[in-house]
Amino acid sequence: MRVYKCIVTGDELFTDTYPIELKDGLYTIKGKYVTRSDKVDDSLLGANPSAEEQEEGADENSTSGIDVVLDDRLMPTAFGSKKELQAYFKDFVKRIEENKKENDAKFDVDAWRKEVQNTFKIVCANFDYEFYTGSSSNPDGSIALVRREAPAGETDEIPFVSFFADGVKEEKV
């Protein structure tokens, strides 16, 4: 199994249990909406409740959301405008650049900056996102971009979760 973590914070962002596509400098995952309950089915545990005793149990809770967000404990955050996203991205790129210079002697800064600018232009072309941070909620780390779109011929929207590929490191577990 492969785990993808933020290179700045070390937060786990996603795993290879999802279909992952790398395109235009973004890892993109096709998510799905799920509802999960924390109710325990006593019959699976071999329990045989007494007919005389009143059933004791906890209140049933359920959680709904996007599977990638729930599974990797991503935390919601927000950017009020493209300018706020641009300011975040500028600082984030500086941190990634420092990391790449330290870890890759053949790192071509100019070519990389051009690629990053193209990726950011693609992101800003459609500013209709929900934003999430890693589980630590550290604002310096990678941001997940969630956009919803309905495939051609369908009416239900599908969530697509994207991460800047250069801000993610892959670890084999």
CSV table of N, CA and C in Angstrom, one decimal, residues 3-141:
chain,number,residue,atom,x,y,z
A,3,VAL,N,1.1,5.4,0.8
A,3,VAL,CA,0.4,6.5,1.6
A,3,VAL,C,1.1,7.8,1.0
A,4,TYR,N,0.2,8.7,0.8
A,4,TYR,CA,0.7,10.0,0.3
A,4,TYR,C,0.6,11.0,1.4
A,5,LYS,N,1.7,11.7,1.7
A,5,LYS,CA,1.8,12.6,2.9
A,5,LYS,C,2.2,14.0,2.4
A,6,CYS,N,1.8,15.0,3.2
A,6,CYS,CA,2.3,16.3,2.9
A,6,CYS,C,3.7,16.5,3.3
A,7,ILE,N,4.5,17.1,2.4
A,7,ILE,CA,6.0,17.2,2.6
A,7,ILE,C,6.3,18.2,3.7
A,8,VAL,N,5.3,19.1,4.0
A,8,VAL,CA,5.6,20.2,4.9
A,8,VAL,C,5.2,19.7,6.3
A,9,THR,N,4.0,19.1,6.5
A,9,THR,CA,3.5,18.7,7.8
A,9,THR,C,3.6,17.3,8.2
A,10,GLY,N,3.7,16.4,7.1
A,10,GLY,CA,3.8,15.0,7.4
A,10,GLY,C,2.4,14.4,7.5
A,11,ASP,N,1.3,15.2,7.4
A,11,ASP,CA,0.0,14.6,7.5
A,11,ASP,C,-0.3,13.7,6.4
A,12,GLU,N,-1.0,12.6,6.7
A,12,GLU,CA,-1.5,11.6,5.6
A,12,GLU,C,-2.6,12.3,4.9
A,13,LEU,N,-2.5,12.4,3.6
A,13,LEU,CA,-3.5,13.1,2.8
A,13,LEU,C,-4.4,12.1,2.0
A,14,PHE,N,-3.9,11.0,1.5
A,14,PHE,CA,-4.7,10.0,0.8
A,14,PHE,C,-3.8,8.7,0.6
A,15,THR,N,-4.4,7.6,0.2
A,15,THR,CA,-3.7,6.4,0.0
A,15,THR,C,-4.1,5.9,-1.4
A,16,ASP,N,-3.4,4.8,-1.8
A,16,ASP,CA,-3.6,4.3,-3.2
A,16,ASP,C,-4.8,3.3,-3.2
A,17,THR,N,-5.7,3.4,-2.1
A,17,THR,CA,-6.9,2.6,-2.2
A,17,THR,C,-7.9,3.2,-3.1
A,18,TYR,N,-7.7,4.4,-3.5
A,18,TYR,CA,-8.5,5.1,-4.4
A,18,TYR,C,-7.9,5.2,-5.8
A,19,PRO,N,-8.7,5.3,-6.9
A,19,PRO,CA,-8.1,5.5,-8.2
A,19,PRO,C,-7.5,6.9,-8.3
A,20,ILE,N,-6.2,7.0,-8.5
A,20,ILE,CA,-5.5,8.3,-8.5
A,20,ILE,C,-5.0,8.6,-9.9
A,21,GLU,N,-5.3,9.9,-10.3
A,21,GLU,CA,-4.8,10.3,-11.6
A,21,GLU,C,-3.9,11.5,-11.4
A,22,LEU,N,-2.7,11.5,-12.1
A,22,LEU,CA,-1.8,12.6,-12.0
A,22,LEU,C,-1.9,13.3,-13.3
A,23,LYS,N,-2.4,14.6,-13.3
A,23,LYS,CA,-2.5,15.4,-14.5
A,23,LYS,C,-2.4,16.8,-14.2
A,24,ASP,N,-1.6,17.5,-15.0
A,24,ASP,CA,-1.4,19.0,-14.9
A,24,ASP,C,-0.9,19.4,-13.5
A,25,GLY,N,0.0,18.5,-12.9
A,25,GLY,CA,0.6,18.9,-11.6
A,25,GLY,C,-0.3,18.6,-10.4
A,26,LEU,N,-1.4,17.9,-10.6
A,26,LEU,CA,-2.4,17.6,-9.5
A,26,LEU,C,-2.6,16.1,-9.5
A,27,TYR,N,-2.6,15.6,-8.2
A,27,TYR,CA,-3.1,14.3,-8.0
A,27,TYR,C,-4.6,14.5,-7.8
A,28,THR,N,-5.4,13.8,-8.6
A,28,THR,CA,-6.9,13.9,-8.5
A,28,THR,C,-7.5,12.5,-8.2
A,29,ILE,N,-8.4,12.5,-7.3
A,29,ILE,CA,-9.1,11.3,-6.8
A,29,ILE,C,-10.6,11.4,-7.0
A,30,LYS,N,-11.2,10.5,-7.7
A,30,LYS,CA,-12.6,10.5,-7.8
A,30,LYS,C,-13.2,9.9,-6.5
A,31,GLY,N,-13.9,10.8,-5.8
A,31,GLY,CA,-14.4,10.3,-4.5
A,31,GLY,C,-15.9,9.9,-4.7
A,32,LYS,N,-16.5,9.6,-3.5
A,32,LYS,CA,-17.9,9.3,-3.6
A,32,LYS,C,-18.5,9.7,-2.2
A,33,TYR,N,-19.8,10.0,-2.2
A,33,TYR,CA,-20.5,10.4,-1.0
A,33,TYR,C,-20.8,9.1,-0.2
A,34,VAL,N,-20.6,9.1,1.1
A,34,VAL,CA,-20.9,8.0,1.9
A,34,VAL,C,-21.5,8.4,3.2
A,35,THR,N,-22.2,7.5,3.8
A,35,THR,CA,-22.8,7.7,5.2
A,35,THR,C,-22.3,6.5,6.0
A,36,ARG,N,-21.7,6.8,7.1
A,36,ARG,CA,-21.2,5.7,8.0
A,36,ARG,C,-21.8,5.8,9.3
A,37,SER,N,-22.2,4.7,9.9
A,37,SER,CA,-22.8,4.6,11.2
A,37,SER,C,-21.8,4.0,12.2
A,38,ASP,N,-21.9,4.4,13.4
A,38,ASP,CA,-21.0,3.8,14.4
A,38,ASP,C,-21.8,2.7,15.2
A,39,LYS,N,-22.9,2.4,14.8
A,39,LYS,CA,-23.7,1.4,15.5
A,39,LYS,C,-23.1,0.0,15.4
A,40,VAL,N,-23.0,-0.7,16.5
A,40,VAL,CA,-22.4,-2.1,16.5
A,40,VAL,C,-23.6,-3.1,16.5
A,41,ASP,N,-23.5,-4.0,15.5
A,41,ASP,CA,-24.5,-5.1,15.4
A,41,ASP,C,-24.1,-6.2,16.4
A,42,ASP,N,-24.8,-6.2,17.5
A,42,ASP,CA,-24.5,-7.2,18.6
A,42,ASP,C,-24.6,-8.7,18.1
A,43,SER,N,-25.4,-8.9,17.1
A,43,SER,CA,-25.6,-10.3,16.6
A,43,SER,C,-24.3,-10.8,16.0
A,44,LEU,N,-23.5,-9.9,15.5
A,44,LEU,CA,-22.2,-10.2,14.9
A,44,LEU,C,-21.2,-10.6,15.9
A,45,LEU,N,-21.4,-10.2,17.2
A,45,LEU,CA,-20.5,-10.5,18.3
A,45,LEU,C,-20.9,-11.7,19.0
A,46,GLY,N,-22.0,-12.3,18.7
A,46,GLY,CA,-22.5,-13.5,19.4
A,46,GLY,C,-23.3,-13.2,20.6
A,47,ALA,N,-23.7,-11.9,20.7
A,47,ALA,CA,-24.5,-11.5,21.8
A,47,ALA,C,-25.9,-12.0,21.7
A,48,ASN,N,-26.5,-12.4,22.9
A,48,ASN,CA,-27.8,-12.8,23.0
A,48,ASN,C,-28.5,-12.1,24.1
A,49,PRO,N,-29.0,-10.9,23.8
A,49,PRO,CA,-29.6,-10.1,24.9
A,49,PRO,C,-30.8,-10.8,25.6
A,50,SER,N,-30.8,-10.6,26.9
A,50,SER,CA,-31.9,-11.2,27.7
A,50,SER,C,-33.2,-10.5,27.3
A,51,ALA,N,-34.3,-11.3,27.3
A,51,ALA,CA,-35.6,-10.8,27.1
A,51,ALA,C,-36.1,-10.0,28.2
A,52,GLU,N,-35.6,-10.3,29.4
A,52,GLU,CA,-36.0,-9.6,30.6
A,52,GLU,C,-35.4,-8.2,30.8
A,53,GLU,N,-34.2,-8.0,30.3
A,53,GLU,CA,-33.5,-6.8,30.5
A,53,GLU,C,-33.8,-5.8,29.5
A,54,GLN,N,-33.9,-4.6,29.9
A,54,GLN,CA,-34.1,-3.5,28.9
A,54,GLN,C,-32.8,-3.3,28.2
A,55,GLU,N,-32.9,-3.1,26.9
A,55,GLU,CA,-31.8,-2.9,26.0
A,55,GLU,C,-31.0,-1.7,26.4
A,56,GLU,N,-29.7,-1.9,26.7
A,56,GLU,CA,-28.9,-0.7,27.0
A,56,GLU,C,-28.1,-0.5,25.7
A,57,GLY,N,-27.9,0.8,25.4
A,57,GLY,CA,-27.1,1.0,24.2
A,57,GLY,C,-26.9,2.5,24.1
A,58,ALA,N,-25.9,2.8,23.3
A,58,ALA,CA,-25.6,4.2,23.1
A,58,ALA,C,-26.4,4.8,22.0
A,59,ASP,N,-26.5,6.1,21.9
A,59,ASP,CA,-27.2,6.7,20.8
A,59,ASP,C,-26.4,6.4,19.5
A,60,GLU,N,-27.2,6.2,18.5
A,60,GLU,CA,-26.5,5.9,17.2
A,60,GLU,C,-26.1,7.2,16.5
A,61,ASN,N,-24.9,7.2,16.0
A,61,ASN,CA,-24.4,8.4,15.3
A,61,ASN,C,-24.0,7.9,13.9
A,62,SER,N,-24.2,8.9,13.0
A,62,SER,CA,-23.7,8.6,11.6
A,62,SER,C,-23.0,9.8,11.1
A,63,THR,N,-22.1,9.6,10.2
A,63,THR,CA,-21.3,10.6,9.6
A,63,THR,C,-21.5,10.5,8.1
A,64,SER,N,-21.7,11.7,7.4
A,64,SER,CA,-21.8,11.7,6.0
A,64,SER,C,-20.8,12.6,5.4
A,65,GLY,N,-20.3,12.3,4.2
A,65,GLY,CA,-19.3,13.1,3.5
A,65,GLY,C,-18.7,12.4,2.4
A,66,ILE,N,-17.6,12.9,2.0
A,66,ILE,CA,-16.8,12.4,0.9
A,66,ILE,C,-15.8,11.4,1.5
A,67,ASP,N,-15.7,10.2,0.9
A,67,ASP,CA,-14.9,9.1,1.4
A,67,ASP,C,-13.5,9.5,1.7
A,68,VAL,N,-12.8,10.2,0.8
A,68,VAL,CA,-11.4,10.6,0.9
A,68,VAL,C,-11.3,11.5,2.1
A,69,VAL,N,-12.2,12.4,2.3
A,69,VAL,CA,-12.1,13.4,3.4
A,69,VAL,C,-12.3,12.7,4.7
A,70,LEU,N,-13.3,11.8,4.8
A,70,LEU,CA,-13.6,11.1,6.0
A,70,LEU,C,-12.5,10.1,6.4
A,71,ASP,N,-12.0,9.3,5.4
A,71,ASP,CA,-11.0,8.3,5.7
A,71,ASP,C,-9.7,8.9,6.1
A,72,ASP,N,-9.3,10.0,5.6
A,72,ASP,CA,-8.0,10.6,5.9
A,72,ASP,C,-8.1,11.8,6.8
A,73,ARG,N,-9.2,11.9,7.5
A,73,ARG,CA,-9.4,12.9,8.5
A,73,ARG,C,-9.0,14.3,8.1
A,74,LEU,N,-9.4,14.7,6.9
A,74,LEU,CA,-9.1,16.0,6.4
A,74,LEU,C,-10.0,17.0,7.1
A,75,MET,N,-9.5,18.2,7.4
A,75,MET,CA,-10.2,19.2,8.1
A,75,MET,C,-10.6,20.4,7.2
A,76,PRO,N,-11.8,20.9,7.3
A,76,PRO,CA,-12.3,22.0,6.4
A,76,PRO,C,-11.5,23.3,6.8
A,77,THR,N,-11.3,24.0,5.7
A,77,THR,CA,-10.7,25.3,5.8
A,77,THR,C,-11.3,26.2,4.7
A,78,ALA,N,-11.0,27.4,4.6
A,78,ALA,CA,-11.6,28.3,3.6
A,78,ALA,C,-10.7,29.3,3.1
A,79,PHE,N,-10.9,29.8,1.9
A,79,PHE,CA,-10.3,30.9,1.3
A,79,PHE,C,-11.4,31.8,0.8
A,80,GLY,N,-11.5,33.0,1.2
A,80,GLY,CA,-12.6,33.9,0.8
A,80,GLY,C,-12.5,34.4,-0.6
A,81,SER,N,-11.3,34.4,-1.2
A,81,SER,CA,-11.1,34.9,-2.5
A,81,SER,C,-9.9,34.3,-3.2
A,82,LYS,N,-9.8,34.5,-4.5
A,82,LYS,CA,-8.6,34.0,-5.2
A,82,LYS,C,-7.3,34.6,-4.7
A,83,LYS,N,-7.4,35.9,-4.2
A,83,LYS,CA,-6.2,36.6,-3.7
A,83,LYS,C,-5.7,35.8,-2.4
A,84,GLU,N,-6.6,35.4,-1.6
A,84,GLU,CA,-6.2,34.6,-0.4
A,84,GLU,C,-5.6,33.3,-0.8
A,85,LEU,N,-6.2,32.6,-1.7
A,85,LEU,CA,-5.6,31.4,-2.2
A,85,LEU,C,-4.2,31.6,-2.8
A,86,GLN,N,-4.1,32.7,-3.6
A,86,GLN,CA,-2.8,33.1,-4.2
A,86,GLN,C,-1.7,33.3,-3.2
A,87,ALA,N,-2.1,34.0,-2.1
A,87,ALA,CA,-1.1,34.3,-1.0
A,87,ALA,C,-0.7,33.0,-0.3
A,88,TYR,N,-1.6,32.1,-0.1
A,88,TYR,CA,-1.3,30.8,0.5
A,88,TYR,C,-0.3,30.1,-0.4
A,89,PHE,N,-0.7,30.0,-1.7
A,89,PHE,CA,0.0,29.2,-2.7
A,89,PHE,C,1.5,29.8,-2.9
A,90,LYS,N,1.6,31.1,-2.8
A,90,LYS,CA,3.0,31.7,-2.9
A,90,LYS,C,3.9,31.2,-1.8
A,91,ASP,N,3.4,31.2,-0.6
A,91,ASP,CA,4.1,30.7,0.6
A,91,ASP,C,4.4,29.2,0.5
A,92,PHE,N,3.4,28.5,0.1
A,92,PHE,CA,3.5,27.0,0.0
A,92,PHE,C,4.5,26.7,-1.1
A,93,VAL,N,4.6,27.4,-2.2
A,93,VAL,CA,5.6,27.1,-3.2
A,93,VAL,C,7.0,27.3,-2.7
A,94,LYS,N,7.2,28.4,-1.9
A,94,LYS,CA,8.5,28.7,-1.3
A,94,LYS,C,8.9,27.5,-0.5
A,95,ARG,N,8.0,27.0,0.4
A,95,ARG,CA,8.4,25.8,1.2
A,95,ARG,C,8.7,24.6,0.4
A,96,ILE,N,7.9,24.3,-0.7
A,96,ILE,CA,8.2,23.2,-1.5
A,96,ILE,C,9.5,23.3,-2.2
A,97,GLU,N,9.8,24.5,-2.7
A,97,GLU,CA,11.1,24.8,-3.4
A,97,GLU,C,12.3,24.5,-2.5
A,98,GLU,N,12.2,25.0,-1.3
A,98,GLU,CA,13.3,24.8,-0.3
A,98,GLU,C,13.5,23.3,-0.1
A,99,ASN,N,12.4,22.5,0.0
A,99,ASN,CA,12.4,21.1,0.2
A,99,ASN,C,13.1,20.4,-1.0
A,100,LYS,N,12.7,20.8,-2.2
A,100,LYS,CA,13.2,20.2,-3.4
A,100,LYS,C,14.7,20.5,-3.5
A,101,LYS,N,15.1,21.7,-3.2
A,101,LYS,CA,16.6,22.1,-3.3
A,101,LYS,C,17.4,21.2,-2.4
A,102,GLU,N,16.9,21.0,-1.2
A,102,GLU,CA,17.6,20.2,-0.2
A,102,GLU,C,17.7,18.7,-0.6
A,103,ASN,N,16.7,18.2,-1.3
A,103,ASN,CA,16.6,16.7,-1.5
A,103,ASN,C,17.0,16.3,-2.9
A,104,ASP,N,17.2,17.3,-3.9
A,104,ASP,CA,17.5,16.9,-5.2
A,104,ASP,C,18.6,17.9,-5.8
A,105,ALA,N,19.8,17.3,-6.0
A,105,ALA,CA,20.9,18.2,-6.5
A,105,ALA,C,20.7,18.6,-7.9
A,106,LYS,N,19.9,17.9,-8.7
A,106,LYS,CA,19.6,18.2,-10.1
A,106,LYS,C,18.3,19.0,-10.3
A,107,PHE,N,17.8,19.6,-9.3
A,107,PHE,CA,16.5,20.3,-9.3
A,107,PHE,C,16.6,21.5,-10.2
A,108,ASP,N,15.8,21.7,-11.2
A,108,ASP,CA,15.8,22.8,-12.1
A,108,ASP,C,14.7,23.8,-11.7
A,109,VAL,N,15.1,24.8,-10.9
A,109,VAL,CA,14.1,25.7,-10.3
A,109,VAL,C,13.3,26.4,-11.4
A,110,ASP,N,13.9,26.9,-12.4
A,110,ASP,CA,13.1,27.7,-13.4
A,110,ASP,C,12.1,26.9,-14.1
A,111,ALA,N,12.4,25.7,-14.5
A,111,ALA,CA,11.4,24.8,-15.2
A,111,ALA,C,10.3,24.4,-14.3
A,112,TRP,N,10.7,24.2,-13.0
A,112,TRP,CA,9.7,23.8,-12.0
A,112,TRP,C,8.7,24.9,-11.7
A,113,ARG,N,9.2,26.2,-11.6
A,113,ARG,CA,8.4,27.3,-11.3
A,113,ARG,C,7.4,27.5,-12.5
A,114,LYS,N,7.8,27.3,-13.7
A,114,LYS,CA,6.9,27.4,-14.8
A,114,LYS,C,5.8,26.4,-14.8
A,115,GLU,N,6.1,25.2,-14.4
A,115,GLU,CA,5.1,24.1,-14.3
A,115,GLU,C,4.1,24.5,-13.1
A,116,VAL,N,4.6,25.0,-12.0
A,116,VAL,CA,3.8,25.3,-10.9
A,116,VAL,C,2.8,26.4,-11.3
A,117,GLN,N,3.3,27.4,-12.0
A,117,GLN,CA,2.4,28.5,-12.4
A,117,GLN,C,1.3,28.0,-13.3
A,118,ASN,N,1.6,27.1,-14.2
A,118,ASN,CA,0.6,26.5,-15.1
A,118,ASN,C,-0.4,25.8,-14.2
A,119,THR,N,0.0,25.0,-13.3
A,119,THR,CA,-0.9,24.3,-12.4
A,119,THR,C,-1.8,25.3,-11.6
A,120,PHE,N,-1.2,26.3,-11.1
A,120,PHE,CA,-2.0,27.3,-10.3
A,120,PHE,C,-3.1,28.0,-11.2
A,121,LYS,N,-2.7,28.3,-12.5
A,121,LYS,CA,-3.6,28.9,-13.4
A,121,LYS,C,-4.8,28.0,-13.7
A,122,ILE,N,-4.6,26.7,-13.8
A,122,ILE,CA,-5.6,25.7,-14.0
A,122,ILE,C,-6.6,25.7,-12.8
A,123,VAL,N,-6.0,25.7,-11.6
A,123,VAL,CA,-6.8,25.8,-10.4
A,123,VAL,C,-7.7,27.0,-10.3
A,124,CYS,N,-7.1,28.2,-10.6
A,124,CYS,CA,-7.8,29.4,-10.5
A,124,CYS,C,-8.8,29.7,-11.6
A,125,ALA,N,-8.7,28.9,-12.6
A,125,ALA,CA,-9.6,29.1,-13.7
A,125,ALA,C,-11.1,28.8,-13.3
A,126,ASN,N,-11.2,27.9,-12.3
A,126,ASN,CA,-12.5,27.6,-11.7
A,126,ASN,C,-12.4,27.6,-10.2
A,127,PHE,N,-12.8,28.7,-9.6
A,127,PHE,CA,-12.6,28.9,-8.2
A,127,PHE,C,-13.8,28.4,-7.4
A,128,ASP,N,-14.4,27.3,-7.8
A,128,ASP,CA,-15.5,26.7,-7.2
A,128,ASP,C,-15.1,25.4,-6.4
A,129,TYR,N,-14.4,25.6,-5.3
A,129,TYR,CA,-13.8,24.5,-4.6
A,129,TYR,C,-14.3,24.6,-3.1
A,130,GLU,N,-14.2,23.4,-2.5
A,130,GLU,CA,-14.2,23.4,-1.0
A,130,GLU,C,-12.7,23.1,-0.7
A,131,PHE,N,-12.2,23.6,0.4
A,131,PHE,CA,-10.8,23.4,0.8
A,131,PHE,C,-10.7,22.6,2.1
A,132,TYR,N,-9.7,21.8,2.2
A,132,TYR,CA,-9.4,21.0,3.4
A,132,TYR,C,-7.9,21.0,3.6
A,133,THR,N,-7.5,20.9,4.9
A,133,THR,CA,-6.1,20.7,5.3
A,133,THR,C,-6.0,19.3,5.8
A,134,GLY,N,-4.7,18.9,6.1
A,134,GLY,CA,-4.5,17.6,6.7
A,134,GLY,C,-5.0,17.6,8.1
A,135,SER,N,-4.9,16.4,8.8
A,135,SER,CA,-5.5,16.2,10.1
A,135,SER,C,-4.9,17.1,11.2
A,136,SER,N,-3.7,17.7,11.0
A,136,SER,CA,-3.2,18.6,12.0
A,136,SER,C,-3.7,20.0,11.9
A,137,SER,N,-4.5,20.3,10.8
A,137,SER,CA,-5.0,21.6,10.5
A,137,SER,C,-4.0,22.7,10.4
A,138,ASN,N,-2.7,22.3,10.1
A,138,ASN,CA,-1.6,23.2,9.9
A,138,ASN,C,-1.8,24.0,8.6
A,139,PRO,N,-2.0,25.3,8.6
A,139,PRO,CA,-2.3,26.1,7.4
A,139,PRO,C,-1.1,26.2,6.5
A,140,ASP,N,0.1,25.8,6.9
A,140,ASP,CA,1.3,25.8,6.1
A,140,ASP,C,1.4,24.6,5.2
A,141,GLY,N,0.6,23.5,5.4
A,141,GLY,CA,0.7,22.3,4.7
A,141,GLY,C,-0.2,22.3,3.4
